[in-house]
Amino acid sequence: MPLKEVTGMELTKREVQGKQVDVVKIDHMENTDVVTSYILCPISTLQILINFLKDTTKDLEVNPEELDPLSAQVGMLIYSGMDSHAIENMLNISHKDLDEIYNKLLKIGLIDVVFVRKEVQLTPKGVRFITDSVKPPSP
């Protein structure tokens, strides 16, 4: 697993063959899913491993002061699988406001752009087509 895909880690206990043993629990991304892996080895090696992982993934940590409550809430809604339109409706915010929040989240590395939504309007040619299409047929 690439270290840049690690989303969390901790030294914890798990039951293995009926006994509670120390393990390192690592949460990481695989495609768009969060997956949990466990590593079992002697406790001294586990401590070295957890220290190494914490040190090498330090740049993935976020200072909570970097996010205002609304931006953090948008992040949680993205994590839960909501799309932009649903987020706008749920939080009662405009598309422009959501774009500003997305820009904040992009700037601090919390999100990636996967799709750009287009806002469109009809051209004169489009208006003509539509108005001609809805006219009743000529006798």
PDB file of C-alpha atoms in Angstrom:
ATOM      1  CA  MET A   1       0.000   0.000   0.000  1.00  0.00           C
ATOM      2  CA  PRO A   2       1.419   3.408  -0.919  1.00  0.00           C
ATOM      3  CA  LEU A   3       2.033   5.589   2.135  1.00  0.00           C
ATOM      4  CA  LYS A   4       0.166   8.485   0.506  1.00  0.00           C
ATOM      5  CA  GLU A   5      -2.965   6.293   0.635  1.00  0.00           C
ATOM      6  CA  VAL A   6      -2.823   5.840   4.451  1.00  0.00           C
ATOM      7  CA  THR A   7      -5.776   7.575   6.128  1.00  0.00           C
ATOM      8  CA  GLY A   8      -5.136   6.517   9.718  1.00  0.00           C
ATOM      9  CA  MET A   9      -3.176   4.173  11.944  1.00  0.00           C
ATOM     10  CA  GLU A  10      -3.069   3.074  15.544  1.00  0.00           C
ATOM     11  CA  LEU A  11      -1.566   0.494  17.843  1.00  0.00           C
ATOM     12  CA  THR A  12      -4.489  -1.572  19.112  1.00  0.00           C
ATOM     13  CA  LYS A  13      -5.496  -5.065  20.211  1.00  0.00           C
ATOM     14  CA  ARG A  14      -7.220  -7.790  18.178  1.00  0.00           C
ATOM     15  CA  GLU A  15      -8.228 -11.326  18.983  1.00  0.00           C
ATOM     16  CA  VAL A  16      -6.001 -13.852  17.207  1.00  0.00           C
ATOM     17  CA  GLN A  17      -6.488 -17.558  17.891  1.00  0.00           C
ATOM     18  CA  GLY A  18      -8.496 -16.760  21.018  1.00  0.00           C
ATOM     19  CA  LYS A  19      -5.926 -14.348  22.511  1.00  0.00           C
ATOM     20  CA  GLN A  20      -5.819 -10.550  22.595  1.00  0.00           C
ATOM     21  CA  VAL A  21      -2.628  -9.435  20.847  1.00  0.00           C
ATOM     22  CA  ASP A  22      -1.117  -6.078  19.914  1.00  0.00           C
ATOM     23  CA  VAL A  23      -1.428  -5.152  16.229  1.00  0.00           C
ATOM     24  CA  VAL A  24      -1.041  -2.078  14.060  1.00  0.00           C
ATOM     25  CA  LYS A  25      -4.337  -1.116  12.451  1.00  0.00           C
ATOM     26  CA  ILE A  26      -3.903   0.805   9.182  1.00  0.00           C
ATOM     27  CA  ASP A  27      -6.790   2.440   7.336  1.00  0.00           C
ATOM     28  CA  HIS A  28      -5.970   3.205   3.709  1.00  0.00           C
ATOM     29  CA  MET A  29      -7.591   3.981   0.383  1.00  0.00           C
ATOM     30  CA  GLU A  30      -8.021   1.412  -2.371  1.00  0.00           C
ATOM     31  CA  ASN A  31      -9.583   3.125  -5.367  1.00  0.00           C
ATOM     32  CA  THR A  32     -12.384   5.070  -3.653  1.00  0.00           C
ATOM     33  CA  ASP A  33     -12.897   2.716  -0.698  1.00  0.00           C
ATOM     34  CA  VAL A  34     -11.403   2.932   2.792  1.00  0.00           C
ATOM     35  CA  VAL A  35      -9.911  -0.450   3.699  1.00  0.00           C
ATOM     36  CA  THR A  36      -8.521  -1.592   7.063  1.00  0.00           C
ATOM     37  CA  SER A  37      -5.423  -3.778   7.305  1.00  0.00           C
ATOM     38  CA  TYR A  38      -3.841  -5.255  10.426  1.00  0.00           C
ATOM     39  CA  ILE A  39      -0.174  -6.063  10.968  1.00  0.00           C
ATOM     40  CA  LEU A  40       0.833  -8.616  13.571  1.00  0.00           C
ATOM     41  CA  CYS A  41       4.456  -8.973  14.700  1.00  0.00           C
ATOM     42  CA  PRO A  42       6.439  -8.638  17.955  1.00  0.00           C
ATOM     43  CA  ILE A  43       5.494  -5.537  19.982  1.00  0.00           C
ATOM     44  CA  SER A  44       8.943  -3.947  19.560  1.00  0.00           C
ATOM     45  CA  THR A  45       8.584  -4.184  15.775  1.00  0.00           C
ATOM     46  CA  LEU A  46       5.018  -2.854  15.975  1.00  0.00           C
ATOM     47  CA  GLN A  47       6.223   0.203  17.886  1.00  0.00           C
ATOM     48  CA  ILE A  48       8.938   0.867  15.294  1.00  0.00           C
ATOM     49  CA  LEU A  49       6.383   0.439  12.510  1.00  0.00           C
ATOM     50  CA  ILE A  50       3.801   2.795  14.036  1.00  0.00           C
ATOM     51  CA  ASN A  51       6.485   5.435  14.683  1.00  0.00           C
ATOM     52  CA  PHE A  52       7.712   5.099  11.081  1.00  0.00           C
ATOM     53  CA  LEU A  53       4.175   5.386   9.684  1.00  0.00           C
ATOM     54  CA  LYS A  54       3.354   8.423  11.818  1.00  0.00           C
ATOM     55  CA  ASP A  55       6.602  10.117  10.808  1.00  0.00           C
ATOM     56  CA  THR A  56       6.276   9.418   7.079  1.00  0.00           C
ATOM     57  CA  THR A  57       2.604  10.415   6.892  1.00  0.00           C
ATOM     58  CA  LYS A  58       2.936  13.634   8.919  1.00  0.00           C
ATOM     59  CA  ASP A  59       2.247  15.737   5.826  1.00  0.00           C
ATOM     60  CA  LEU A  60      -1.204  14.107   5.565  1.00  0.00           C
ATOM     61  CA  GLU A  61      -2.290  15.595   8.895  1.00  0.00           C
ATOM     62  CA  VAL A  62      -4.658  18.560   8.843  1.00  0.00           C
ATOM     63  CA  ASN A  63      -4.718  21.334  11.387  1.00  0.00           C
ATOM     64  CA  PRO A  64      -8.381  21.561  12.480  1.00  0.00           C
ATOM     65  CA  GLU A  65      -8.040  25.358  12.537  1.00  0.00           C
ATOM     66  CA  GLU A  66      -7.615  25.306   8.731  1.00  0.00           C
ATOM     67  CA  LEU A  67     -11.293  24.413   8.307  1.00  0.00           C
ATOM     68  CA  ASP A  68     -14.373  26.370   9.253  1.00  0.00           C
ATOM     69  CA  PRO A  69     -17.361  24.299  10.462  1.00  0.00           C
ATOM     70  CA  LEU A  70     -19.234  24.544   7.141  1.00  0.00           C
ATOM     71  CA  SER A  71     -16.219  23.340   5.138  1.00  0.00           C
ATOM     72  CA  ALA A  72     -15.737  20.454   7.573  1.00  0.00           C
ATOM     73  CA  GLN A  73     -19.419  19.572   7.201  1.00  0.00           C
ATOM     74  CA  VAL A  74     -19.074  19.579   3.400  1.00  0.00           C
ATOM     75  CA  GLY A  75     -16.093  17.229   3.774  1.00  0.00           C
ATOM     76  CA  MET A  76     -18.194  14.859   5.880  1.00  0.00           C
ATOM     77  CA  LEU A  77     -20.992  14.906   3.301  1.00  0.00           C
ATOM     78  CA  ILE A  78     -18.525  14.127   0.509  1.00  0.00           C
ATOM     79  CA  TYR A  79     -17.200  11.226   2.602  1.00  0.00           C
ATOM     80  CA  SER A  80     -20.752   9.928   3.013  1.00  0.00           C
ATOM     81  CA  GLY A  81     -21.166   9.842  -0.774  1.00  0.00           C
ATOM     82  CA  MET A  82     -23.281  12.917  -1.454  1.00  0.00           C
ATOM     83  CA  ASP A  83     -22.897  14.708  -4.776  1.00  0.00           C
ATOM     84  CA  SER A  84     -22.647  18.486  -5.191  1.00  0.00           C
ATOM     85  CA  HIS A  85     -26.325  19.023  -5.913  1.00  0.00           C
ATOM     86  CA  ALA A  86     -27.388  17.066  -2.818  1.00  0.00           C
ATOM     87  CA  ILE A  87     -24.895  18.998  -0.660  1.00  0.00           C
ATOM     88  CA  GLU A  88     -26.221  22.332  -1.969  1.00  0.00           C
ATOM     89  CA  ASN A  89     -29.786  21.292  -1.154  1.00  0.00           C
ATOM     90  CA  MET A  90     -29.007  19.822   2.250  1.00  0.00           C
ATOM     91  CA  LEU A  91     -26.980  22.821   3.445  1.00  0.00           C
ATOM     92  CA  ASN A  92     -29.129  25.347   1.573  1.00  0.00           C
ATOM     93  CA  ILE A  93     -26.111  26.956  -0.103  1.00  0.00           C
ATOM     94  CA  SER A  94     -25.580  28.181  -3.651  1.00  0.00           C
ATOM     95  CA  HIS A  95     -23.449  26.509  -6.285  1.00  0.00           C
ATOM     96  CA  LYS A  96     -21.042  29.466  -6.036  1.00  0.00           C
ATOM     97  CA  ASP A  97     -20.721  29.066  -2.243  1.00  0.00           C
ATOM     98  CA  LEU A  98     -20.072  25.343  -2.621  1.00  0.00           C
ATOM     99  CA  ASP A  99     -17.408  26.043  -5.264  1.00  0.00           C
ATOM    100  CA  GLU A 100     -15.660  28.393  -2.811  1.00  0.00           C
ATOM    101  CA  ILE A 101     -15.694  25.669  -0.151  1.00  0.00           C
ATOM    102  CA  TYR A 102     -14.383  23.150  -2.690  1.00  0.00           C
ATOM    103  CA  ASN A 103     -11.549  25.572  -3.515  1.00  0.00           C
ATOM    104  CA  LYS A 104     -10.605  25.732   0.189  1.00  0.00           C
ATOM    105  CA  LEU A 105     -10.657  21.935   0.447  1.00  0.00           C
ATOM    106  CA  LEU A 106      -8.605  21.630  -2.763  1.00  0.00           C
ATOM    107  CA  LYS A 107      -6.043  24.158  -1.527  1.00  0.00           C
ATOM    108  CA  ILE A 108      -5.305  22.177   1.638  1.00  0.00           C
ATOM    109  CA  GLY A 109      -5.300  18.855  -0.224  1.00  0.00           C
ATOM    110  CA  LEU A 110      -8.444  17.284   1.220  1.00  0.00           C
ATOM    111  CA  ILE A 111     -10.214  16.662  -2.101  1.00  0.00           C
ATOM    112  CA  ASP A 112      -9.488  16.030  -5.781  1.00  0.00           C
ATOM    113  CA  VAL A 113     -11.585  17.180  -8.714  1.00  0.00           C
ATOM    114  CA  VAL A 114     -13.125  14.159 -10.441  1.00  0.00           C
ATOM    115  CA  PHE A 115     -15.759  15.864 -12.583  1.00  0.00           C
ATOM    116  CA  VAL A 116     -16.466  19.430 -13.662  1.00  0.00           C
ATOM    117  CA  ARG A 117     -20.144  20.304 -13.839  1.00  0.00           C
ATOM    118  CA  LYS A 118     -21.208  22.717 -16.578  1.00  0.00           C
ATOM    119  CA  GLU A 119     -23.785  25.451 -16.161  1.00  0.00           C
ATOM    120  CA  VAL A 120     -25.309  26.259 -19.557  1.00  0.00           C
ATOM    121  CA  GLN A 121     -27.856  28.506 -21.203  1.00  0.00           C
ATOM    122  CA  LEU A 122     -29.511  28.335 -24.583  1.00  0.00           C
ATOM    123  CA  THR A 123     -28.063  30.234 -27.527  1.00  0.00           C
ATOM    124  CA  PRO A 124     -30.386  32.088 -29.888  1.00  0.00           C
ATOM    125  CA  LYS A 125     -30.200  29.013 -32.119  1.00  0.00           C
ATOM    126  CA  GLY A 126     -31.231  26.844 -29.158  1.00  0.00           C
ATOM    127  CA  VAL A 127     -34.125  29.126 -28.246  1.00  0.00           C
ATOM    128  CA  ARG A 128     -35.322  29.051 -31.853  1.00  0.00           C
ATOM    129  CA  PHE A 129     -35.135  25.247 -31.933  1.00  0.00           C
ATOM    130  CA  ILE A 130     -37.105  24.901 -28.689  1.00  0.00           C
ATOM    131  CA  THR A 131     -39.791  27.416 -29.629  1.00  0.00           C
ATOM    132  CA  ASP A 132     -40.173  25.792 -33.053  1.00  0.00           C
ATOM    133  CA  SER A 133     -40.372  22.362 -31.417  1.00  0.00           C
ATOM    134  CA  VAL A 134     -43.223  23.274 -29.089  1.00  0.00           C
ATOM    135  CA  LYS A 135     -45.346  25.040 -31.710  1.00  0.00           C
ATOM    136  CA  PRO A 136     -48.388  23.116 -32.845  1.00  0.00           C
ATOM    137  CA  PRO A 137     -48.040  21.740 -36.378  1.00  0.00           C
ATOM    138  CA  SER A 138     -49.228  24.062 -39.136  1.00  0.00           C
ATOM    139  CA  PRO A 139     -52.489  22.976 -40.839  1.00  0.00           C
TER     140      PRO A 139
END
